[in-house]
Amino acid sequence: MTDASDFDDAAARDAADAVYEALIARVGEGSPRPRLAPTRRTVELLGDPHRAAPVIHITGTNGKTSTSRMIESLLRASGLRPGLLTSPHLERFTERIRIDGESISDEAVARNWEEILPFIAIVDAELEDAGEEALTFFEALTVLAFACFADAPVDVVVLEVGMGGEWDSTNVADGQVAVFTPIDLDHQARLGTTITEIARTKSGIIKPAASVVSAKQPDAALAVLEDAAELTESTLAVEGDAFDVLESRVAVGGQLVSIRGLAGEYRDIPLPLFGRHQAENAAVAIAAVETFIGSGRLRLATEVVEGGLGAAASPGRLQAVGSEPVVIVDAAHNPHGAEALVAALDEYFDFDEVDFVFGVLADKDAVGIVDVLARTGGRFTVTRPESERARDVAELAAIVAARVGADRVQQSERLDDALDDARAWAAEAPKRAVVVTGSIALVGEAMSIAADRGWGRA
C-alpha cells in the first residue's frame, strides 16, 4: 500500500501521469463499448463506491460540462462537499475528477488507482475468458472516479455522461436527479442518426421515480423525455415552462442574469461567463440544485446563487487566453455549439475581423460547423489537434475553402505555427481577434501554448 507520505510533488505527478498512461493504453474513449456489465461488475467487487453518495446525472449534446460545473459550484455554495466527473479534459486528466471544487490531487488519484487495480485486473481476466475486450479507458476512468469520491468522501456526486446515456459506463449509478442539456445531432455513428434516436439513448439515465430537469429541447427530443419520465414514474421540469431565463444583460466580464427557478426568482445575478447559452445553462443548474436540495419547492438563498454562479468557471468555453492580440478559445465541436459561439461573439465582443484557428476530429460535422462560422465573414487558419482521430489538414482546408472561398483559408500542420500566423495577422490592425475552435483537444493544446508563452499576462 502506498502512503501519502511516500510522495513528494514530483513523484506524485509522475505517479499520476503513469495512471493516465495505463488508462490510454486501453480502448480509447472515442470508441466506447455499448455495455454496462463490466463496469457494474468492477464496482460490485469494490463494494459499490458508486452508491456512497447521491448522484446528479447529466447528459445532453452541448453544455454538459458548463452545466455540471455550475451545479457543482451551487452545491458548494450551499455548504455541501461535491465530487464532479467531467470529460474530456483540456490539459491534464486529473481535471476530470474534482473534489470540493479542486482537481483531484496527484497523490490521491495514484493511491486510488493502486487500490482498485487488482479488481480491474480480475474483471479484465473475466472479460478475456469470455472473449470480450478488457475494460476501456472510460470504463476504467469511471470506476476510478467512483473510488476517489468514496475515498474523499463527498456529500453528492455530479456525474457527466461520457457519451449517450443508456449504455455509458456512468449509468451504473442511479441518479436521483437526471439533467438534460440541449440535445442535437452529434456522435451519430454511435448514438443514432436522428434527434429521436439520440434522445432515446440519452434518456436511459432516467431511473425509476427520479426527478428530471431539462433545458429547452427540439420537439422530437422532448417527446422522448416525456415518454421516458412517464414510463419511470419520474417528474419532468422543462426550461421555458417550469423555469426560465427572464433576462440576460451584457456586463463586464460576463453577464447579469435573472432566472425564474422552480421555487422562486433570482434577479441580477452576476455570471462570469459569456453567451446567452450560459445563462440557459445557469437556469438548468439552478433548477437541478433546487430539485436536489428541496425537491423543487425550496428557494435557494440569494447568497447561495450569487456565490455559486459568481464562482462558476468553464475553462475552454469562450475563454480569453491571450491579449494584444486577443486570443479566445471555445470548445464548439458541432454545429449547435458553433451557433452559440457565433451568437456570443456578436453579442459580447466588438471585433471587426476574426481568424478561426480551426481543427476537427474526423467523425465531426466539419461542413456544418464551417457553415455556421462562415456567417461571421471571418478567415480560417486550418490545423489539427494532436490526435490520431484528427482530420487531415489538407482535406479539412479543402472542405473549408469549398464553403468560404480559398482566399479566406490558410493552413498549417502544427498548431503552434497556426497560432503564430493568426496572431501576426491579428496584430496588424485594431479590433482583430483569434478564435481557436472546432475540437476540445485543439482548445486544450492552445491553452497550454498560451500559458507557456504568457500571452495572458500583462
Tab-separated table of C-alpha atoms in Angstrom:
chain	number	residue	atom	x	y	z
A	1	MET	CA	0.000	0.000	0.000
A	2	THR	CA	1.281	3.449	-0.916
A	3	ASP	CA	1.176	6.038	1.845
A	4	ALA	CA	0.737	9.737	1.115
A	5	SER	CA	3.997	10.442	2.936
A	6	ASP	CA	5.865	8.471	0.259
A	7	PHE	CA	5.061	11.142	-2.313
A	8	ASP	CA	6.726	14.434	-2.939
A	9	ASP	CA	5.195	16.687	-5.577
A	10	ALA	CA	7.343	15.448	-8.450
A	11	ALA	CA	6.894	11.800	-7.551
A	12	ALA	CA	3.152	12.271	-7.159
A	13	ARG	CA	2.902	13.889	-10.563
A	14	ASP	CA	4.915	11.081	-12.126
A	15	ALA	CA	2.638	8.531	-10.443
A	16	ALA	CA	-0.493	10.299	-11.704
A	17	ASP	CA	0.968	10.512	-15.194
A	18	ALA	CA	1.614	6.768	-15.020
A	19	VAL	CA	-2.076	6.244	-14.204
A	20	TYR	CA	-3.005	8.177	-17.326
A	21	GLU	CA	-0.583	6.150	-19.426
A	22	ALA	CA	-2.203	2.971	-18.116
A	23	LEU	CA	-5.647	4.324	-18.969
A	24	ILE	CA	-4.815	5.423	-22.513
A	25	ALA	CA	-3.279	2.019	-23.221
A	26	ARG	CA	-6.863	0.739	-23.147
A	27	VAL	CA	-9.502	1.139	-25.861
A	28	GLY	CA	-9.914	4.895	-26.265
A	29	GLU	CA	-12.944	6.902	-25.226
A	30	GLY	CA	-13.625	7.704	-28.865
A	31	SER	CA	-14.599	4.035	-29.263
A	32	PRO	CA	-16.885	3.288	-26.298
A	33	ARG	CA	-18.469	-0.127	-25.930
A	34	PRO	CA	-22.277	-0.196	-25.505
A	35	ARG	CA	-22.259	-2.210	-22.305
A	36	LEU	CA	-22.650	-1.735	-18.556
A	37	ALA	CA	-21.890	-5.188	-17.162
A	38	PRO	CA	-18.066	-4.828	-16.899
A	39	THR	CA	-18.288	-1.502	-15.055
A	40	ARG	CA	-21.038	-2.846	-12.800
A	41	ARG	CA	-19.001	-5.969	-12.025
A	42	THR	CA	-15.949	-3.888	-11.096
A	43	VAL	CA	-17.774	-1.533	-8.739
A	44	GLU	CA	-19.500	-4.514	-7.111
A	45	LEU	CA	-16.099	-6.057	-6.377
A	46	LEU	CA	-15.025	-2.720	-4.878
A	47	GLY	CA	-18.008	-2.617	-2.511
A	48	ASP	CA	-20.249	-0.332	-4.588
A	49	PRO	CA	-18.451	3.022	-4.282
A	50	HIS	CA	-20.962	4.408	-6.810
A	51	ARG	CA	-23.580	4.191	-4.056
A	52	ALA	CA	-21.542	6.073	-1.454
A	53	ALA	CA	-23.261	9.418	-2.189
A	54	PRO	CA	-26.389	10.593	-4.022
A	55	VAL	CA	-25.919	11.394	-7.712
A	56	ILE	CA	-26.953	14.193	-10.041
A	57	HIS	CA	-26.524	12.701	-13.518
A	58	ILE	CA	-26.098	14.932	-16.581
A	59	THR	CA	-26.336	14.249	-20.298
A	60	GLY	CA	-27.083	16.187	-23.489
A	61	THR	CA	-25.239	17.243	-26.627
A	62	ASN	CA	-23.844	20.655	-25.703
A	63	GLY	CA	-23.367	22.457	-22.399
A	64	LYS	CA	-22.904	19.353	-20.242
A	65	THR	CA	-19.589	20.378	-18.715
A	66	SER	CA	-20.545	24.030	-18.160
A	67	THR	CA	-23.830	22.996	-16.536
A	68	SER	CA	-22.104	20.342	-14.431
A	69	ARG	CA	-19.609	22.902	-13.165
A	70	MET	CA	-22.365	25.372	-12.280
A	71	ILE	CA	-24.287	22.682	-10.404
A	72	GLU	CA	-21.137	21.744	-8.510
A	73	SER	CA	-20.441	25.391	-7.663
A	74	LEU	CA	-24.001	25.942	-6.416
A	75	LEU	CA	-23.768	22.825	-4.246
A	76	ARG	CA	-20.526	24.082	-2.696
A	77	ALA	CA	-22.115	27.472	-2.046
A	78	SER	CA	-24.919	25.555	-0.283
A	79	GLY	CA	-22.396	24.075	2.148
A	80	LEU	CA	-22.072	20.636	0.550
A	81	ARG	CA	-18.887	18.845	-0.454
A	82	PRO	CA	-19.421	17.628	-4.044
A	83	GLY	CA	-17.465	15.349	-6.307
A	84	LEU	CA	-17.515	16.130	-10.017
A	85	LEU	CA	-16.706	13.952	-13.034
A	86	THR	CA	-16.488	15.665	-16.430
A	87	SER	CA	-14.976	14.763	-19.772
A	88	PRO	CA	-12.910	15.139	-21.798
A	89	HIS	CA	-10.058	17.014	-20.188
A	90	LEU	CA	-8.367	20.059	-21.678
A	91	GLU	CA	-4.786	19.827	-20.412
A	92	ARG	CA	-4.446	17.108	-17.753
A	93	PHE	CA	-6.708	14.160	-16.988
A	94	THR	CA	-6.893	14.965	-13.269
A	95	GLU	CA	-9.147	17.899	-14.275
A	96	ARG	CA	-11.896	15.353	-14.867
A	97	ILE	CA	-12.194	14.304	-11.217
A	98	ARG	CA	-12.813	17.190	-8.846
A	99	ILE	CA	-13.290	17.095	-5.089
A	100	ASP	CA	-14.890	20.092	-3.407
A	101	GLY	CA	-14.022	22.438	-6.258
A	102	GLU	CA	-10.433	21.307	-6.870
A	103	SER	CA	-8.917	18.876	-9.338
A	104	ILE	CA	-8.051	15.673	-7.554
A	105	SER	CA	-4.506	15.619	-6.224
A	106	ASP	CA	-1.869	13.562	-7.972
A	107	GLU	CA	-1.313	11.619	-4.772
A	108	ALA	CA	-4.997	10.753	-4.348
A	109	VAL	CA	-5.516	9.628	-7.934
A	110	ALA	CA	-2.382	7.453	-7.859
A	111	ARG	CA	-3.274	5.927	-4.482
A	112	ASN	CA	-6.839	5.119	-5.516
A	113	TRP	CA	-5.666	3.641	-8.806
A	114	GLU	CA	-3.260	1.346	-6.970
A	115	GLU	CA	-6.082	0.193	-4.698
A	116	ILE	CA	-8.545	-0.593	-7.483
A	117	LEU	CA	-6.067	-2.074	-9.955
A	118	PRO	CA	-6.310	-5.683	-8.607
A	119	PHE	CA	-10.087	-5.588	-9.079
A	120	ILE	CA	-9.775	-4.145	-12.563
A	121	ALA	CA	-7.370	-6.988	-13.351
A	122	ILE	CA	-9.953	-9.534	-12.180
A	123	VAL	CA	-12.597	-8.100	-14.488
A	124	ASP	CA	-10.149	-7.808	-17.376
A	125	ALA	CA	-9.345	-11.514	-16.985
A	126	GLU	CA	-13.026	-12.458	-16.799
A	127	LEU	CA	-13.727	-10.472	-19.960
A	128	GLU	CA	-10.798	-12.102	-21.749
A	129	ASP	CA	-12.041	-15.565	-20.759
A	130	ALA	CA	-15.444	-14.640	-22.186
A	131	GLY	CA	-13.885	-13.488	-25.451
A	132	GLU	CA	-14.608	-9.807	-24.765
A	133	GLU	CA	-12.367	-6.759	-24.659
A	134	ALA	CA	-10.886	-5.583	-21.358
A	135	LEU	CA	-12.280	-2.525	-19.622
A	136	THR	CA	-12.000	0.524	-21.864
A	137	PHE	CA	-10.383	3.841	-20.993
A	138	PHE	CA	-13.678	5.395	-19.963
A	139	GLU	CA	-14.946	2.351	-18.090
A	140	ALA	CA	-11.762	2.233	-16.008
A	141	LEU	CA	-11.815	6.013	-15.515
A	142	THR	CA	-15.413	5.866	-14.284
A	143	VAL	CA	-14.525	3.194	-11.738
A	144	LEU	CA	-11.531	5.262	-10.625
A	145	ALA	CA	-13.730	8.342	-10.182
A	146	PHE	CA	-16.248	6.447	-8.040
A	147	ALA	CA	-13.399	5.125	-5.882
A	148	CYS	CA	-11.970	8.639	-5.480
A	149	PHE	CA	-15.345	10.080	-4.493
A	150	ALA	CA	-15.932	7.353	-1.908
A	151	ASP	CA	-12.412	7.806	-0.543
A	152	ALA	CA	-12.670	11.621	-0.237
A	153	PRO	CA	-15.553	11.305	0.843
A	154	VAL	CA	-18.125	13.585	-0.805
A	155	ASP	CA	-21.723	14.511	0.016
A	156	VAL	CA	-23.006	14.359	-3.564
A	157	VAL	CA	-21.633	13.322	-6.961
A	158	VAL	CA	-22.207	15.415	-10.073
A	159	LEU	CA	-21.747	12.915	-12.868
A	160	GLU	CA	-21.378	13.910	-16.514
A	161	VAL	CA	-22.087	11.206	-19.069
A	162	GLY	CA	-19.193	10.408	-21.389
A	163	MET	CA	-21.305	9.612	-24.448
A	164	GLY	CA	-25.011	8.971	-24.820
A	165	GLY	CA	-26.523	7.723	-21.585
A	166	GLU	CA	-28.207	4.333	-21.606
A	167	TRP	CA	-25.034	2.270	-22.028
A	168	ASP	CA	-22.493	4.858	-20.860
A	169	SER	CA	-20.420	3.445	-18.010
A	170	THR	CA	-21.538	6.243	-15.661
A	171	ASN	CA	-25.047	4.780	-15.869
A	172	VAL	CA	-24.250	2.097	-13.309
A	173	ALA	CA	-25.066	4.864	-10.838
A	174	ASP	CA	-28.665	5.745	-10.044
A	175	GLY	CA	-29.121	9.481	-10.317
A	176	GLN	CA	-31.868	10.849	-8.133
A	177	VAL	CA	-31.805	13.900	-10.423
A	178	ALA	CA	-31.356	13.408	-14.182
A	179	VAL	CA	-30.357	16.570	-16.038
A	180	PHE	CA	-30.576	17.115	-19.798
A	181	THR	CA	-28.799	19.918	-21.606
A	182	PRO	CA	-29.861	20.639	-25.223
A	183	ILE	CA	-29.982	17.523	-27.397
A	184	ASP	CA	-28.858	17.776	-31.003
A	185	LEU	CA	-27.057	15.735	-33.648
A	186	ASP	CA	-23.592	14.528	-32.656
A	187	HIS	CA	-21.821	11.162	-32.498
A	188	GLN	CA	-24.384	9.841	-34.998
A	189	ALA	CA	-22.318	6.731	-35.716
A	190	ARG	CA	-22.677	5.728	-32.062
A	191	LEU	CA	-25.963	7.246	-30.898
A	192	GLY	CA	-28.259	7.301	-33.921
A	193	THR	CA	-28.852	9.410	-37.000
A	194	THR	CA	-31.904	11.334	-35.772
A	195	ILE	CA	-32.611	13.508	-32.751
A	196	THR	CA	-35.248	10.993	-31.667
A	197	GLU	CA	-32.746	8.120	-31.661
A	198	ILE	CA	-30.129	10.187	-29.847
A	199	ALA	CA	-32.665	11.348	-27.252
A	200	ARG	CA	-33.728	7.736	-26.625
A	201	THR	CA	-30.148	6.750	-25.869
A	202	LYS	CA	-29.653	9.745	-23.589
A	203	SER	CA	-32.990	9.194	-21.808
A	204	GLY	CA	-31.572	5.951	-20.439
A	205	ILE	CA	-30.151	7.832	-17.449
A	206	ILE	CA	-33.681	8.394	-16.104
A	207	LYS	CA	-34.172	5.923	-13.271
A	208	PRO	CA	-37.464	4.943	-11.567
A	209	ALA	CA	-39.072	7.764	-9.578
A	210	ALA	CA	-36.264	10.171	-10.435
A	211	SER	CA	-36.568	13.925	-10.831
A	212	VAL	CA	-35.811	15.101	-14.377
A	213	VAL	CA	-34.671	18.633	-15.251
A	214	SER	CA	-34.299	19.577	-18.890
A	215	ALA	CA	-33.172	22.516	-20.980
A	216	LYS	CA	-35.363	23.593	-23.886
A	217	GLN	CA	-35.410	20.761	-26.409
A	218	PRO	CA	-36.416	20.145	-30.006
A	219	ASP	CA	-39.937	18.706	-30.147
A	220	ALA	CA	-38.640	15.259	-31.072
A	221	ALA	CA	-36.280	15.116	-28.084
A	222	LEU	CA	-38.867	16.500	-25.667
A	223	ALA	CA	-41.385	13.838	-26.717
A	224	VAL	CA	-38.829	11.129	-25.884
A	225	LEU	CA	-38.073	12.643	-22.465
A	226	GLU	CA	-41.781	12.958	-21.669
A	227	ASP	CA	-42.339	9.290	-22.546
A	228	ALA	CA	-39.313	8.188	-20.516
A	229	ALA	CA	-40.429	10.213	-17.491
A	230	GLU	CA	-43.915	8.716	-17.697
A	231	LEU	CA	-42.612	5.145	-18.008
A	232	THR	CA	-40.310	5.561	-14.991
A	233	GLU	CA	-42.901	7.498	-12.953
A	234	SER	CA	-40.486	10.399	-12.767
A	235	THR	CA	-41.237	14.108	-12.590
A	236	LEU	CA	-40.150	16.319	-15.503
A	237	ALA	CA	-39.359	20.048	-15.314
A	238	VAL	CA	-38.556	21.759	-18.624
A	239	GLU	CA	-36.982	25.157	-19.251
A	240	GLY	CA	-39.454	27.643	-20.675
A	241	ASP	CA	-42.296	26.118	-18.669
A	242	ALA	CA	-41.269	25.121	-15.142
A	243	PHE	CA	-38.299	27.533	-15.051
A	244	ASP	CA	-36.694	30.013	-17.433
A	245	VAL	CA	-34.177	32.768	-18.117
A	246	LEU	CA	-36.025	36.034	-17.584
A	247	GLU	CA	-33.216	38.329	-18.717
A	248	SER	CA	-29.563	38.302	-19.689
A	249	ARG	CA	-27.632	41.571	-19.923
A	250	VAL	CA	-24.046	42.083	-21.011
A	251	ALA	CA	-21.801	43.070	-18.111
A	252	VAL	CA	-18.102	43.487	-17.511
A	253	GLY	CA	-16.525	40.031	-17.510
A	254	GLY	CA	-19.722	38.243	-18.437
A	255	GLN	CA	-23.401	38.973	-17.870
A	256	LEU	CA	-26.131	39.717	-15.347
A	257	VAL	CA	-28.870	37.104	-15.399
A	258	SER	CA	-32.354	36.985	-13.929
A	259	ILE	CA	-33.773	33.493	-13.625
A	260	ARG	CA	-37.149	32.082	-12.643
A	261	GLY	CA	-36.350	28.874	-10.859
A	262	LEU	CA	-38.667	26.101	-9.763
A	263	ALA	CA	-39.127	27.672	-6.333
A	264	GLY	CA	-38.517	31.399	-6.816
A	265	GLU	CA	-36.836	34.142	-8.794
A	266	TYR	CA	-33.198	35.203	-8.708
A	267	ARG	CA	-32.603	38.722	-10.032
A	268	ASP	CA	-29.484	40.396	-11.433
A	269	ILE	CA	-27.074	37.576	-10.603
A	270	PRO	CA	-23.512	38.083	-11.906
A	271	LEU	CA	-22.405	35.218	-14.157
A	272	PRO	CA	-18.736	35.469	-15.242
A	273	LEU	CA	-19.331	33.566	-18.482
A	274	PHE	CA	-20.193	34.804	-21.960
A	275	GLY	CA	-23.161	33.835	-24.103
A	276	ARG	CA	-26.916	33.517	-23.761
A	277	HIS	CA	-26.401	29.754	-23.787
A	278	GLN	CA	-24.507	30.060	-20.491
A	279	ALA	CA	-27.458	31.907	-18.957
A	280	GLU	CA	-29.652	28.998	-20.025
A	281	ASN	CA	-27.137	26.530	-18.587
A	282	ALA	CA	-27.306	28.509	-15.334
A	283	ALA	CA	-31.104	28.210	-15.276
A	284	VAL	CA	-30.844	24.434	-15.703
A	285	ALA	CA	-28.209	24.279	-12.958
A	286	ILE	CA	-30.346	26.254	-10.524
A	287	ALA	CA	-33.378	24.051	-11.218
A	288	ALA	CA	-31.278	20.929	-10.727
A	289	VAL	CA	-29.957	22.111	-7.365
A	290	GLU	CA	-33.419	23.272	-6.248
A	291	THR	CA	-34.626	19.774	-7.112
A	292	PHE	CA	-31.787	18.023	-5.297
A	293	ILE	CA	-31.925	20.103	-2.123
A	294	GLY	CA	-35.623	20.819	-1.742
A	295	SER	CA	-37.477	18.715	-4.308
A	296	GLY	CA	-38.055	21.883	-6.314
A	297	ARG	CA	-40.111	23.502	-3.573
A	298	LEU	CA	-37.415	25.341	-1.617
A	299	ARG	CA	-35.981	28.592	-2.960
A	300	LEU	CA	-32.199	28.762	-2.759
A	301	ALA	CA	-30.816	31.599	-0.666
A	302	THR	CA	-29.830	34.570	-2.806
A	303	GLU	CA	-26.291	34.459	-1.433
A	304	VAL	CA	-26.018	30.800	-2.472
A	305	VAL	CA	-26.973	31.602	-6.059
A	306	GLU	CA	-24.769	34.699	-6.170
A	307	GLY	CA	-21.843	32.805	-4.679
A	308	GLY	CA	-22.342	29.683	-6.754
A	309	LEU	CA	-22.796	31.336	-10.123
A	310	GLY	CA	-20.296	34.071	-9.306
A	311	ALA	CA	-17.604	31.439	-8.750
A	312	ALA	CA	-18.594	29.384	-11.798
A	313	ALA	CA	-15.911	28.718	-14.368
A	314	SER	CA	-15.997	26.855	-17.651
A	315	PRO	CA	-12.451	26.552	-18.997
A	316	GLY	CA	-12.171	26.331	-22.743
A	317	ARG	CA	-15.582	27.863	-23.332
A	318	LEU	CA	-15.373	31.411	-24.725
A	319	GLN	CA	-12.255	31.883	-22.619
A	320	ALA	CA	-9.711	34.592	-23.378
A	321	VAL	CA	-6.205	33.123	-23.145
A	322	GLY	CA	-4.309	35.980	-24.781
A	323	SER	CA	-4.356	39.721	-25.227
A	324	GLU	CA	-2.712	42.125	-27.672
A	325	PRO	CA	-3.945	40.480	-29.835
A	326	VAL	CA	-6.948	38.830	-28.215
A	327	VAL	CA	-6.965	35.047	-28.410
A	328	ILE	CA	-10.179	33.251	-27.427
A	329	VAL	CA	-10.676	29.508	-27.160
A	330	ASP	CA	-14.051	27.823	-27.461
A	331	ALA	CA	-14.709	24.088	-27.498
A	332	ALA	CA	-17.515	24.187	-30.088
A	333	HIS	CA	-17.210	20.871	-31.930
A	334	ASN	CA	-20.585	20.579	-33.648
A	335	PRO	CA	-22.950	22.991	-35.451
A	336	HIS	CA	-25.082	23.598	-32.348
A	337	GLY	CA	-22.001	24.641	-30.383
A	338	ALA	CA	-20.833	26.808	-33.266
A	339	GLU	CA	-24.197	28.612	-33.256
A	340	ALA	CA	-23.689	29.507	-29.587
A	341	LEU	CA	-20.139	30.699	-30.296
A	342	VAL	CA	-21.180	32.940	-33.192
A	343	ALA	CA	-24.078	34.413	-31.219
A	344	ALA	CA	-21.786	35.196	-28.282
A	345	LEU	CA	-19.125	36.782	-30.498
A	346	ASP	CA	-21.801	39.088	-31.898
A	347	GLU	CA	-23.380	39.991	-28.562
A	348	TYR	CA	-20.446	40.161	-26.168
A	349	PHE	CA	-17.469	41.238	-28.252
A	350	ASP	CA	-16.673	44.095	-30.613
A	351	PHE	CA	-14.328	42.556	-33.147
A	352	ASP	CA	-14.186	43.800	-36.727
A	353	GLU	CA	-12.388	40.702	-38.006
A	354	VAL	CA	-11.753	37.203	-36.687
A	355	ASP	CA	-9.382	34.411	-37.675
A	356	PHE	CA	-10.689	30.979	-36.704
A	357	VAL	CA	-7.819	28.637	-35.923
A	358	PHE	CA	-9.774	25.546	-36.823
A	359	GLY	CA	-9.269	21.805	-36.472
A	360	VAL	CA	-11.732	18.938	-36.032
A	361	LEU	CA	-11.814	15.225	-35.358
A	362	ALA	CA	-12.647	13.013	-38.312
A	363	ASP	CA	-16.098	11.997	-37.053
A	364	LYS	CA	-17.359	15.572	-36.663
A	365	ASP	CA	-19.623	17.549	-38.986
A	366	ALA	CA	-16.940	19.858	-40.371
A	367	VAL	CA	-19.188	21.262	-43.096
A	368	GLY	CA	-21.942	22.102	-40.621
A	369	ILE	CA	-19.513	23.846	-38.263
A	370	VAL	CA	-17.864	25.826	-41.069
A	371	ASP	CA	-21.203	26.956	-42.478
A	372	VAL	CA	-22.070	28.488	-39.109
A	373	LEU	CA	-18.678	30.101	-38.508
A	374	ALA	CA	-18.600	31.437	-42.081
A	375	ARG	CA	-21.509	33.755	-41.300
A	376	THR	CA	-19.107	35.975	-39.360
A	377	GLY	CA	-17.133	36.730	-42.516
A	378	GLY	CA	-14.037	35.521	-40.692
A	379	ARG	CA	-10.995	33.869	-42.186
A	380	PHE	CA	-9.753	30.381	-41.285
A	381	THR	CA	-6.334	29.047	-40.362
A	382	VAL	CA	-6.805	25.296	-40.665
A	383	THR	CA	-4.728	22.998	-38.479
A	384	ARG	CA	-5.195	19.833	-36.425
A	385	PRO	CA	-5.113	18.669	-32.807
A	386	GLU	CA	-2.538	16.093	-31.774
A	387	SER	CA	-4.936	13.173	-32.066
A	388	GLU	CA	-4.925	10.111	-34.263
A	389	ARG	CA	-8.625	10.871	-34.799
A	390	ALA	CA	-7.928	14.346	-36.231
A	391	ARG	CA	-8.999	15.167	-39.770
A	392	ASP	CA	-6.128	15.701	-42.213
A	393	VAL	CA	-5.201	19.373	-42.573
A	394	ALA	CA	-5.210	19.463	-46.375
A	395	GLU	CA	-8.518	17.616	-46.517
A	396	LEU	CA	-10.090	19.963	-43.984
A	397	ALA	CA	-8.686	23.040	-45.707
A	398	ALA	CA	-10.302	21.892	-48.947
A	399	ILE	CA	-13.640	21.482	-47.177
A	400	VAL	CA	-13.389	24.971	-45.692
A	401	ALA	CA	-12.298	26.548	-48.979
A	402	ALA	CA	-15.257	24.964	-50.765
A	403	ARG	CA	-17.600	26.694	-48.308
A	404	VAL	CA	-15.966	30.117	-47.881
A	405	GLY	CA	-13.544	30.531	-50.776
A	406	ALA	CA	-9.826	29.825	-50.968
A	407	ASP	CA	-8.950	33.470	-50.297
A	408	ARG	CA	-10.229	33.132	-46.714
A	409	VAL	CA	-8.256	29.975	-45.911
A	410	GLN	CA	-4.694	29.179	-44.986
A	411	GLN	CA	-3.325	26.026	-43.396
A	412	SER	CA	-0.628	24.852	-41.033
A	413	GLU	CA	0.183	21.317	-39.915
A	414	ARG	CA	1.260	22.472	-36.444
A	415	LEU	CA	-0.991	24.312	-34.034
A	416	ASP	CA	1.807	26.499	-32.680
A	417	ASP	CA	2.632	27.677	-36.202
A	418	ALA	CA	-1.060	28.263	-36.925
A	419	LEU	CA	-1.376	30.373	-33.785
A	420	ASP	CA	1.731	32.385	-34.649
A	421	ASP	CA	0.375	33.115	-38.130
A	422	ALA	CA	-3.085	34.050	-36.857
A	423	ARG	CA	-1.723	36.271	-34.101
A	424	ALA	CA	0.589	38.052	-36.531
A	425	TRP	CA	-2.393	38.781	-38.773
A	426	ALA	CA	-4.498	39.962	-35.823
A	427	ALA	CA	-1.744	42.280	-34.597
A	428	GLU	CA	-1.734	44.166	-37.897
A	429	ALA	CA	-4.974	46.051	-37.174
A	430	PRO	CA	-7.119	47.028	-34.190
A	431	LYS	CA	-10.234	45.058	-33.290
A	432	ARG	CA	-8.968	41.832	-34.786
A	433	ALA	CA	-9.058	38.595	-32.786
A	434	VAL	CA	-8.069	34.942	-32.979
A	435	VAL	CA	-10.623	32.276	-32.034
A	436	VAL	CA	-9.467	28.676	-31.603
A	437	THR	CA	-12.320	26.226	-32.103
A	438	GLY	CA	-13.595	23.001	-33.666
A	439	SER	CA	-12.149	20.490	-31.195
A	440	ILE	CA	-11.872	20.203	-27.425
A	441	ALA	CA	-8.425	18.656	-27.877
A	442	LEU	CA	-7.321	21.597	-30.043
A	443	VAL	CA	-8.574	24.063	-27.434
A	444	GLY	CA	-6.690	22.293	-24.644
A	445	GLU	CA	-3.464	22.369	-26.638
A	446	ALA	CA	-3.941	26.070	-27.416
A	447	MET	CA	-4.491	26.810	-23.726
A	448	SER	CA	-1.222	25.089	-22.859
A	449	ILE	CA	0.653	27.028	-25.535
A	450	ALA	CA	-0.857	30.322	-24.366
A	451	ALA	CA	0.090	29.594	-20.749
A	452	ASP	CA	3.642	28.566	-21.663
A	453	ARG	CA	4.178	31.717	-23.706
A	454	GLY	CA	2.473	34.049	-21.257
A	455	TRP	CA	0.001	35.540	-23.704
A	456	GLY	CA	-2.494	36.356	-20.966
A	457	ARG	CA	-0.006	38.150	-18.704
A	458	ALA	CA	0.044	41.926	-18.549
